[in-house]
Coordinates of C-alpha atoms and ligand atoms in Angstrom, one line a residue:
X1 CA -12.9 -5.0 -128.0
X2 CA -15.7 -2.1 -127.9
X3 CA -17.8 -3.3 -124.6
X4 CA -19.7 0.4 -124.6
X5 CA -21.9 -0.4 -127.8
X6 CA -23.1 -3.3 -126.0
X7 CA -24.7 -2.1 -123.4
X8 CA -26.9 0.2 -125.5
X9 CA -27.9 -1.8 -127.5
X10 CA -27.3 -5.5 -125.8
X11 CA -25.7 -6.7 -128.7
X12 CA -21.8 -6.2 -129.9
X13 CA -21.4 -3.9 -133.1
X14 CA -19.1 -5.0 -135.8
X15 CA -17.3 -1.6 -135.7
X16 CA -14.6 -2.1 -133.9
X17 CA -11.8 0.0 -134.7
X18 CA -8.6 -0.9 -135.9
X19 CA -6.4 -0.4 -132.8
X20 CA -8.2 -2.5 -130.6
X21 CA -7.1 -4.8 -128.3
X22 CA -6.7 -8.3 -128.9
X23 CA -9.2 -9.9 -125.7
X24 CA -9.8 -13.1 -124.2
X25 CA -12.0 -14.1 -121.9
X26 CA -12.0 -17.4 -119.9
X27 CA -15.0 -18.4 -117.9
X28 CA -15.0 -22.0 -116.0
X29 CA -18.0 -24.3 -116.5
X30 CA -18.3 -25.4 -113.0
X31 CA -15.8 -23.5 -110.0
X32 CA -12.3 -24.9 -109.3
X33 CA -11.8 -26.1 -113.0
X34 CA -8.9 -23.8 -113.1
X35 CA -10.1 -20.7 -115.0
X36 CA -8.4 -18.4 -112.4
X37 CA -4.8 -20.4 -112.8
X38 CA -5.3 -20.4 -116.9
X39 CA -6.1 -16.4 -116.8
X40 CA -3.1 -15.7 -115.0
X41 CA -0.8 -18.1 -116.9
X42 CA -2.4 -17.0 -120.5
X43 CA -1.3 -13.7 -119.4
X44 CA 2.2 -14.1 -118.0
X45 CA 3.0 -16.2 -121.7
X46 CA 1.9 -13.1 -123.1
X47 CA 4.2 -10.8 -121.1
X48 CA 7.3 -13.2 -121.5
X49 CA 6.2 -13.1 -125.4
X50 CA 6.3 -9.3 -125.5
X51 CA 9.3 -8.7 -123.4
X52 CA 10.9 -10.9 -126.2
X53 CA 9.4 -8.9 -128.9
X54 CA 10.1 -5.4 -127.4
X55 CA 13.8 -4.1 -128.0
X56 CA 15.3 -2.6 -124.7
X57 CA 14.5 0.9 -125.7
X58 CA 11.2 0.2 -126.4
X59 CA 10.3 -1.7 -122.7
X60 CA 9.5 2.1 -121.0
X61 CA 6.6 2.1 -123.4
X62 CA 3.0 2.0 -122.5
X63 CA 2.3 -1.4 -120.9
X64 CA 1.0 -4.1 -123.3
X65 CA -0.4 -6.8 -121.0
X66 CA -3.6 -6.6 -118.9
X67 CA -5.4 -9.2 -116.7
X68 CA -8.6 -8.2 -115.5
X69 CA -10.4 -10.1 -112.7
X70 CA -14.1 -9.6 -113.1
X71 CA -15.0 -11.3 -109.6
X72 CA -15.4 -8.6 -106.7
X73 CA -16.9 -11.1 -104.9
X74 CA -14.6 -14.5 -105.0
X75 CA -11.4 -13.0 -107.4
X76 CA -8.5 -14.9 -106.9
X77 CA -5.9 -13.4 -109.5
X78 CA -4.6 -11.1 -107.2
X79 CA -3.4 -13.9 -104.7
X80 CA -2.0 -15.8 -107.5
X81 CA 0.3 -12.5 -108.8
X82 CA 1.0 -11.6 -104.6
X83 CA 0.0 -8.4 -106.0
X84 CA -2.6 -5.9 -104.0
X85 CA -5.2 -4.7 -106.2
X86 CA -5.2 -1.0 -106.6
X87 CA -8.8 -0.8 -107.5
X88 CA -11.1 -0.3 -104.6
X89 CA -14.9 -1.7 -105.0
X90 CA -16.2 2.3 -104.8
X91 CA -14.2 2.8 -107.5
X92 CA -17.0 1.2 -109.8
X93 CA -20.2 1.4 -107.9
X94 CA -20.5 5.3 -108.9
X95 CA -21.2 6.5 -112.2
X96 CA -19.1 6.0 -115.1
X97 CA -17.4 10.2 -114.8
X98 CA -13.9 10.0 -114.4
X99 CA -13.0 6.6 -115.7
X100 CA -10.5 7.2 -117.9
X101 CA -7.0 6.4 -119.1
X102 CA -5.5 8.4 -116.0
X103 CA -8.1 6.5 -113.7
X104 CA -7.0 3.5 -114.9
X105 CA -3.8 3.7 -115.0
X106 CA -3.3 5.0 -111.4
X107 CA -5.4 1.6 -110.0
X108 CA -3.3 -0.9 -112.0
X109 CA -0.7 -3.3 -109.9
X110 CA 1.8 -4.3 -112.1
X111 CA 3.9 -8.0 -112.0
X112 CA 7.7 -8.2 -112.7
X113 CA 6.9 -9.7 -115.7
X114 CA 5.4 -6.4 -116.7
X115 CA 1.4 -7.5 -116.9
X116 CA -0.6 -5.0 -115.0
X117 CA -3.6 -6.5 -113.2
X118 CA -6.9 -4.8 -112.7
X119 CA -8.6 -6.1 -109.7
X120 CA -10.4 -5.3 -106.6
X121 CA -9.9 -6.7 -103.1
X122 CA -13.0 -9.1 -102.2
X123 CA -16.1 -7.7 -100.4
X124 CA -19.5 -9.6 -99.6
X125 CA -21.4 -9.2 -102.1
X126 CA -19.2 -6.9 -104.2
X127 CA -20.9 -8.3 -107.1
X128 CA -24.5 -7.3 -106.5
X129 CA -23.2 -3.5 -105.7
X130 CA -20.8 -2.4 -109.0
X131 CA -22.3 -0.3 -111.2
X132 CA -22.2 -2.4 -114.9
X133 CA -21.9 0.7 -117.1
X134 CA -18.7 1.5 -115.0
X135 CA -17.4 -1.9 -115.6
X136 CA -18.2 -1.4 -119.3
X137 CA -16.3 1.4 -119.5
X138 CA -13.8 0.7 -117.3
X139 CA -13.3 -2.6 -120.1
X140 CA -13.4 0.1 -123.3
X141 CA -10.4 2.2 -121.8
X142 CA -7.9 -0.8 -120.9
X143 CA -8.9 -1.5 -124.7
X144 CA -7.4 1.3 -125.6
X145 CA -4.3 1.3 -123.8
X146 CA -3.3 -2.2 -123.9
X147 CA -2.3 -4.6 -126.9
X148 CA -3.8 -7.7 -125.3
X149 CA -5.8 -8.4 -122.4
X150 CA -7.0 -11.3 -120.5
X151 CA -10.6 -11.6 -119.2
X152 CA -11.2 -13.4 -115.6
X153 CA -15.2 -13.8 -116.1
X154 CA -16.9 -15.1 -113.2
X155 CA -18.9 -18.0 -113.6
X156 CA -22.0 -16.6 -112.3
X157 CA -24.0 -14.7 -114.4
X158 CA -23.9 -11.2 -114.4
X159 CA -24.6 -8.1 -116.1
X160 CA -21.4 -6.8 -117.4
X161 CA -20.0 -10.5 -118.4
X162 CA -22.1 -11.1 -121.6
X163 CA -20.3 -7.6 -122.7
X164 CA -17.1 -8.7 -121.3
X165 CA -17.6 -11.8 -123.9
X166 CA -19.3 -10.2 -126.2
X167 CA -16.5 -7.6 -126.6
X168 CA -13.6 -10.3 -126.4
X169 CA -11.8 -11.9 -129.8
X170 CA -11.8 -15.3 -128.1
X171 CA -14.1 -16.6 -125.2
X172 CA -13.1 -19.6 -123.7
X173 CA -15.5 -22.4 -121.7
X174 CA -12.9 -23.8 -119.5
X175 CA -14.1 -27.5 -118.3
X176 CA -13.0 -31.0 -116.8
X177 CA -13.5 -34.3 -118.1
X178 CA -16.7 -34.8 -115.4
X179 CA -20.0 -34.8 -116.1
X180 CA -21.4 -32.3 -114.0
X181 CA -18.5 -30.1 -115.7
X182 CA -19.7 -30.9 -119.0
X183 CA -23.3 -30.1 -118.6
X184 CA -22.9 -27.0 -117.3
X185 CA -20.1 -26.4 -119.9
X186 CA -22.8 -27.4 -122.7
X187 CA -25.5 -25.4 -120.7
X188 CA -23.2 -21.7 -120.7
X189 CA -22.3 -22.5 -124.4
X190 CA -25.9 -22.5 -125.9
X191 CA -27.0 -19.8 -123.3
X192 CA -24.2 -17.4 -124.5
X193 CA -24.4 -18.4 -128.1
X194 CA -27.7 -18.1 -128.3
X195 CA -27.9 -14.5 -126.5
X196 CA -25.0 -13.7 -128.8
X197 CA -25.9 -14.7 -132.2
X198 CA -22.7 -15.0 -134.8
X199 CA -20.7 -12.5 -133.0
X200 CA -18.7 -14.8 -130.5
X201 CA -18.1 -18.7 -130.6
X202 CA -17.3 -20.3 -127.3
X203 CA -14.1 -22.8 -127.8
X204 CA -14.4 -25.6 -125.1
X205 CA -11.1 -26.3 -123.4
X206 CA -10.6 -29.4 -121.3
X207 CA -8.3 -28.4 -117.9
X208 CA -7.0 -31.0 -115.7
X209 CA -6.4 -33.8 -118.9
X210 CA -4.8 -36.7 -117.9
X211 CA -3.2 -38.6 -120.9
X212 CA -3.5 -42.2 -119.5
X213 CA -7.3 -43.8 -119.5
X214 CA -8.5 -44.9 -116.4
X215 CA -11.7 -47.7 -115.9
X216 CA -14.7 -45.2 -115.5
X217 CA -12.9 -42.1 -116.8
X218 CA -14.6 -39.9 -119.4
X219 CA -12.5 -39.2 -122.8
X220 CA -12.0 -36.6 -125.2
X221 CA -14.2 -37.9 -127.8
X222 CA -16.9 -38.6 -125.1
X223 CA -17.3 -34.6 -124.4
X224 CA -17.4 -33.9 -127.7
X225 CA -20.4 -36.2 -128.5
X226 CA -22.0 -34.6 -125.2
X227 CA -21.2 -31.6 -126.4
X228 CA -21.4 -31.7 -130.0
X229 CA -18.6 -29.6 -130.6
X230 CA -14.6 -30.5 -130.8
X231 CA -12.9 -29.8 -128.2
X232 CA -10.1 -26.4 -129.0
X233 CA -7.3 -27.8 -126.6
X234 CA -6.3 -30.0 -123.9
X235 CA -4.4 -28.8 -120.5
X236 CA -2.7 -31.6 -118.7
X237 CA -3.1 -32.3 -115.0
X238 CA -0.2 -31.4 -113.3
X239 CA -0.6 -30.9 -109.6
X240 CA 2.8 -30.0 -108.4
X241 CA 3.1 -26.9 -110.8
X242 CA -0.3 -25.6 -109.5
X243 CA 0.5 -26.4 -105.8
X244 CA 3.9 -24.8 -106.0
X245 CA 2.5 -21.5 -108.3
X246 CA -0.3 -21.0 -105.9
X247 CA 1.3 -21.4 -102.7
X248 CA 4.6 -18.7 -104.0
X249 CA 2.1 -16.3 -105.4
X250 CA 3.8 -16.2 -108.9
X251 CA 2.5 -17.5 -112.3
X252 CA 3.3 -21.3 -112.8
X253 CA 5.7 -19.8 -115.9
X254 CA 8.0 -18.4 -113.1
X255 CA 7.8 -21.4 -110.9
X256 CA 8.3 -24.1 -113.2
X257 CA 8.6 -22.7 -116.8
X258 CA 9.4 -25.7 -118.4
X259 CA 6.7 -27.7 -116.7
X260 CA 4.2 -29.6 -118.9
X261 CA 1.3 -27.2 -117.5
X262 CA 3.3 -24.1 -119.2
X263 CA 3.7 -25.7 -122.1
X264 CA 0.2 -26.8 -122.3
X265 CA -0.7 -23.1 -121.9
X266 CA 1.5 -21.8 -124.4
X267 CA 0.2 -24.0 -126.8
X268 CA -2.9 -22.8 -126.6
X269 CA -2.4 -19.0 -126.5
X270 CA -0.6 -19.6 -129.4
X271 CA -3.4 -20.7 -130.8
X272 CA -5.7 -17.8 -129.6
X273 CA -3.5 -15.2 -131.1
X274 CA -4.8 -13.0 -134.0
X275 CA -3.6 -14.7 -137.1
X276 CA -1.8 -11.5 -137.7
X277 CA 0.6 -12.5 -135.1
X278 CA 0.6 -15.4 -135.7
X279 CA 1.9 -14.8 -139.4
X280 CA 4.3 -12.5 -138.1
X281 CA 6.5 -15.0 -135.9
X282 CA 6.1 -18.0 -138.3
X283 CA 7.8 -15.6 -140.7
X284 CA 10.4 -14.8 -138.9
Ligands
ADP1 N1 -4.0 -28.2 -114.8 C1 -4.2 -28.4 -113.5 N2 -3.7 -29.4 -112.9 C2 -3.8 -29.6 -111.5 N3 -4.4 -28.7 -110.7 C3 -4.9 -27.6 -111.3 C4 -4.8 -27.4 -112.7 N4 -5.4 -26.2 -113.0 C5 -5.9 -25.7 -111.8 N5 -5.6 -26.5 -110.8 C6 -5.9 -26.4 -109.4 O1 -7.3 -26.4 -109.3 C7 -7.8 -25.5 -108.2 C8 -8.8 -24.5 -108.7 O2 -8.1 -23.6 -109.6 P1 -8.6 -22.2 -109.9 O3 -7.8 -21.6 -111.0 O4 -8.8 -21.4 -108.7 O5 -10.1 -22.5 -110.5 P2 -11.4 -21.6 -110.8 O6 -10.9 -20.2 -111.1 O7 -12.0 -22.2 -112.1 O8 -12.3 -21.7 -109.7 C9 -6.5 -24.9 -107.7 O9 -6.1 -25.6 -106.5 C10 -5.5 -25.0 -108.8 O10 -4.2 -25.1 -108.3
MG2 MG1 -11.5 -18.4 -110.3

């Protein structure tokens, strides 16, 4: 992830050096489809995955998981942690001096999992007032401290999220089987591809999937014709997990861990890991 290069020259550089860290950014196609809720989940599999991975002596370490909420406007990622962000909004309206590893890791809250969140608290029109080359550089420093990190992009567009995406390994359109979801869905794809070139492919995930057809419903084959594109992964409907996470302020992992939604989720950031990794724990 090197965000920096993209804002001089408005497109991502293939450069990127070897110790970067792995990114992925979720942006929902339409608001409630559950891109704030798959952010946060994404990222506690990930700390549960490394906590496995890390021997005791090793746990004092640098931290290894971030979540970043990119919404100073309507963020909800900090509610759904119970966390208080550390960051204020005048921490990124000023100019880009001063934001470096010691900035950022004083303004970090960090979960008992052990992922440290980077958020601000809301304020009216938050968005319209942060400075986008301190974002952008705020986004190159996590990259160098952390392993992996987790992008909340708002769904609005915005200067800083096509480097935010741009910058990311993965970028994920997260939708529901409606049409107003899809069309937007199919709308950001092109938009982003298209301002992108090569560099980044959008993979189209389907939240709120229920397994069972219902008279009227849309399928999975019916988005991908709209689309013209498969769809990456599924993420099944599973209201009580969501209702119980939200309302305890603690990742769905924590509240039900062996809940259908989890596993759903762990699926797919399975899938979204480097192959690297992924070669690693098949061989083990
Ligand atoms: N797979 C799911 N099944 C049932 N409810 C879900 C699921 N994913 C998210 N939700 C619920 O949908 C609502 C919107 O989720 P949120 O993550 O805030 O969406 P967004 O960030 O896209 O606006 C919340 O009430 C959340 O609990
Ligand atoms: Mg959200």
């Amino acid at each position: 992830m090197t965000a920096s290069i993209m804002v001089n020259n408005d497109m991502p550089n293939a450069s990127i050096p070897e110790n970067h860290a792995h990114c992925i950014s979720v942006m929902g196609a339409a608001g409630g489809v559950g891109a704030t809720s798959l952010c946060v989940q994404i990222a506690h599999n990930m700390a549960l995955e490394s906590q496995k991975n890390t021997n005791r002596s090793e746990r004092t370490k640098e931290p290894r998981i971030c979540l970043i909420d990119l919404d100073f406007e309507g963020g909800a990622c900090s509610h759904h942690l119970d966390l208080a962000p550390n960051m204020s909004i005048s921490d990124l309206t000023g100019s880009t001096d001063g934001i470096d590893r010691a900035f950022v890791s004083a303004l970090t809250s960090t979960h008992s999992s052990g992922l440290d969140l980077i958020a601000t608290p809301n304020s009216l029109g938050g968005n319209d007032i942060v400075n986008p080359s301190a974002i952008v550089s705020l986004l190159d420093v996590v990259s160098q401290i952390y392993d992996h990190i987790v992008i909340d992009v708002p769904r609005y567009w915005r200067p800083w999220n096509i480097a935010a995406i741009g910058a990311s390994d993965r970028f994920i359109i997260l939708a529901e089987l409606t049409i107003p979801a899809l069309h937007l869905a199919r709308m950001k794809m092109n938009a982003i591809e298209e301002k992108l070139g090569e560099h980044i492919r959008a993979e189209i995930v389907i939240n709120k999937f229920e397994r069972r057809s219902f008279r009227n419903a849309l399928r999975q084959k019916d988005a991908e014709i709209a689309l013209k594109r498969e769809i990456t992964a599924t993420v099944c409907i599973d209201t009580d997990t969501l209702r119980d996470a939200i309302n305890c302020g603690e990742p769905a992992g924590v509240v039900r861990p062996e809940s259908r939604y989890v596993k759903d989720t762990r699926k797919l950031h399975k899938f979204l890991l480097p192959d690297q990794i992924k070669g690693k724990r098949s061989a083990a």
